[in-house]
Amino acid sequence: MITSYGVLAFTIISPPSPLHHHSLQNMSGNMATSLRRSSRLKTSPYFNGVTSHTARSSPYFATAGSAGHTASAPDAPLTPNRQAPTKRKKSDVAAAHSPSPKKQKPRGTIERTQSFEPAWWGNVLVERSQSTLISKNSTETEDLALKANFPPVHTLILGTHPSVVSFSTNQFYGHQLNAFWYLVGDSLGFRRNEAISPTTNKPYANFYDHLRYGVDKIISYDQQLEVLVSRGFALWDIVQECERKGSLDTDINMETPNPIREFCEARGSVKRIVIANGTTGGKFFVKHFNDWFADGGVVAAQDEISQRCFKSATNNAKKAAGENVSDRNGQVIEVVCLPSVSPAAAKFTYLEKREVWEKSCFEPGLIDYEAWKKNQIILQDSGSPMKLIDVGSKNDVTPSPPRKSAKRSLSRESTASSQKSSSSVKAPGVKFSSTEIAKLTSNNWVDLQVTPQELRPSATLTNGQCFNWMVVDNDDGVASAAASLKQSAWGTHDATEWIGPLGDRVLSIKETSSTTMYRVLYGPSEGATKDLRKYFRLETPLEPLYNEWSKADARLAKIAAVIPGCRILRQDPVECMFSFICSSNNNIPRITKMLTSFRKDHGKFMMSIPTKSGEDYSIYSFPTLEQLSSMTEDDLRTMGLGYRAKYMIETRDLLTKCGGRDYLLNLRSESDPQNVQDELVQFSGIGRKVADCIALFSLDSDDAIPVDVHVQHIASRDYDPNVLGKARSITPTVYKQVGDLFRSRFPNRAGWAHSLLFVAELPSFRGVLPPDIVQQMDEWRDHEQRKKLEQKKQK
């Protein structure tokens, strides 16, 4: 029921669909040279552009003529290798800069170094002659970006200052034990290297067993950089110049920052700045860009680390909000502080870093990239040219031919059965006629002999815990008892018949005023009653639970009186697991459409159903793990799963290794929902909420509480207004506290009780609720909207 809970906009991302690199062979010698990052910032053509509107007396360039620097003409050629850092004695440093005693270094040799120029598509993939576009205003820049067929920069990733190894290799994050390029590779579909020490010939323990791609996906550094920037990411450092002995950020002294604000404001497209070296890097950012916070141009991300790291800057910004601050230039940029990628940062494991980096950096960035790419496809369909870049083999860097469209036809010709229809798989909005469906079978309706108090499919099949049932329009002359209710994305509360695949059968389920009946349309009739009773968990009496919950909660008692028979299903755990991975950052109709395509491409054809439009709708079974063994990430991306494709593949592989369906079925005997959650979160694309959905809806974990913002609102409104505390999002602590509120109030099957309360919040059930309950919901919604507006004003 994760989507039924209004899915939050996070979840771990997947690499974009493969594209092709531009050929380096066609580049001139100057172009090939331009792919190397210059270590001399003030000789770079980039700075000729970015500072065209900045006076040369800018503090960013005030040390251009300082001792130890070599002045160059603006058009001096770029050197492919970094000039060796200038070594100076402490006495020379003191004479040149006169630092305060706190900033003085111990006696010894100190190096003053300069960072690389920024790496973005404009100077990695486009000839230097085009880098002048950054001196133009943001609108012109974005227009040129589209014409060049590269995405506008959406994410700027900032290190603090290059390490000694990075300088020696002339590479961002050049140390072999730095996690950055391993994280990028795992997220974008390549491998950095073999992850084996050249000196000991032993694997790097931190990475070797955790990397997602094999050695066949290893590509060169230049190709890695191209893959990253071609998706709209950019790299740079906070510190332009500094005195430092060694590579530690804590040893940086007498630094000057890079013109990061100018870079972002020249773009106008940057949505987030990611601090790659943890809170240490964050402190440098605050030190040099505190005014940017005060001006409202940047704000701290909502996660706990970012809020803590930028607390002082945020407080100063709040104080400045009432004063005359400068106008914002472009949109507000979110600054995210993430666990450091440095090999010296061992507080977090690589897997922990990967989870956070994917969630907060690569996933939102790739969503922006996919949105841009979709727009490009629309442009190309109207006659505009289009080029896209992709990860090829490590030696294959060739231009991609123009693509007509990335849209996929959902039709597939019948090859396995004469019964298969050649019609396309339609969106979930197709309409079925009960009269026409009745003609498909000679099987009679079978009564499950269950009262409305024990089961109402209208409350059970339409609340987001399953995605395989479609409404059948009742045209047999029997009027609906609640025909005035409106249909919503969650379902239709006034429907009385549904059709869908369940296991090896296609069933029609019908709700009457006194019972629930079913009819087998495809598959064996024998054993169907037993299987359906298990599916609806009819061995658990529901009416006594309703009575018990109603005594514990007067508000639930009013809801229970008008929404009877709302049960928790016992779904196939494999189907449930993959279905809720698809639910990430998604809605009910789109999830249903995704899973329809997923069934069609990998499941078994079962039957075709006539629709009111005159076309046939093909129904397929949900694929088994064995049927999914040949599934590829490209297949899933083609059918529209996007970044979720990676999660599906990784989960399939790990689940197979753990024992497949039997492994999940064994979890049904686990009584502690926390233990079940701990088992499930090891799978890719499954966080706490998705894990609890799988546990509750397929593994008999009846006390699991899937918590999202909507469930938190129920808890805050009805049980504890302070449950969120000072947190602005659902932290692990808040998640557990919200769940415990339900578990303490409803000790007997808390997950079932919480689901009933959630169902009452859905639009399709609004018409049956008592007026005072509706009024309470409306007042709370208005309260939350006012609070959000106040928070925005405070920012």
mmCIF file of C-alpha atoms in Angstrom, residues 601-604 621-631 652:
data_model
loop_
_atom_site.group_PDB
_atom_site.id
_atom_site.type_symbol
_atom_site.label_atom_id
_atom_site.label_comp_id
_atom_site.label_asym_id
_atom_site.label_seq_id
_atom_site.Cartn_x
_atom_site.Cartn_y
_atom_site.Cartn_z
ATOM 1 C CA ASP A 601 6.689 -9.183 -21.577
ATOM 2 C CA HIS A 602 7.655 -11.855 -19.045
ATOM 3 C CA GLY A 603 4.521 -13.710 -17.960
ATOM 4 C CA LYS A 604 2.388 -16.383 -19.557
ATOM 5 C CA SER A 621 0.159 -14.223 -15.396
ATOM 6 C CA PHE A 622 2.733 -12.638 -13.125
ATOM 7 C CA PRO A 623 6.132 -14.099 -14.086
ATOM 8 C CA THR A 624 7.956 -16.504 -11.812
ATOM 9 C CA LEU A 625 11.600 -16.003 -10.833
ATOM 10 C CA GLU A 626 12.531 -18.614 -13.418
ATOM 11 C CA GLN A 627 10.722 -16.666 -16.128
ATOM 12 C CA LEU A 628 12.557 -13.538 -15.017
ATOM 13 C CA SER A 629 16.000 -15.131 -15.333
ATOM 14 C CA SER A 630 16.492 -13.762 -18.869
ATOM 15 C CA MET A 631 15.109 -10.300 -18.026
ATOM 16 C CA ARG A 652 15.882 -10.803 -8.775
#
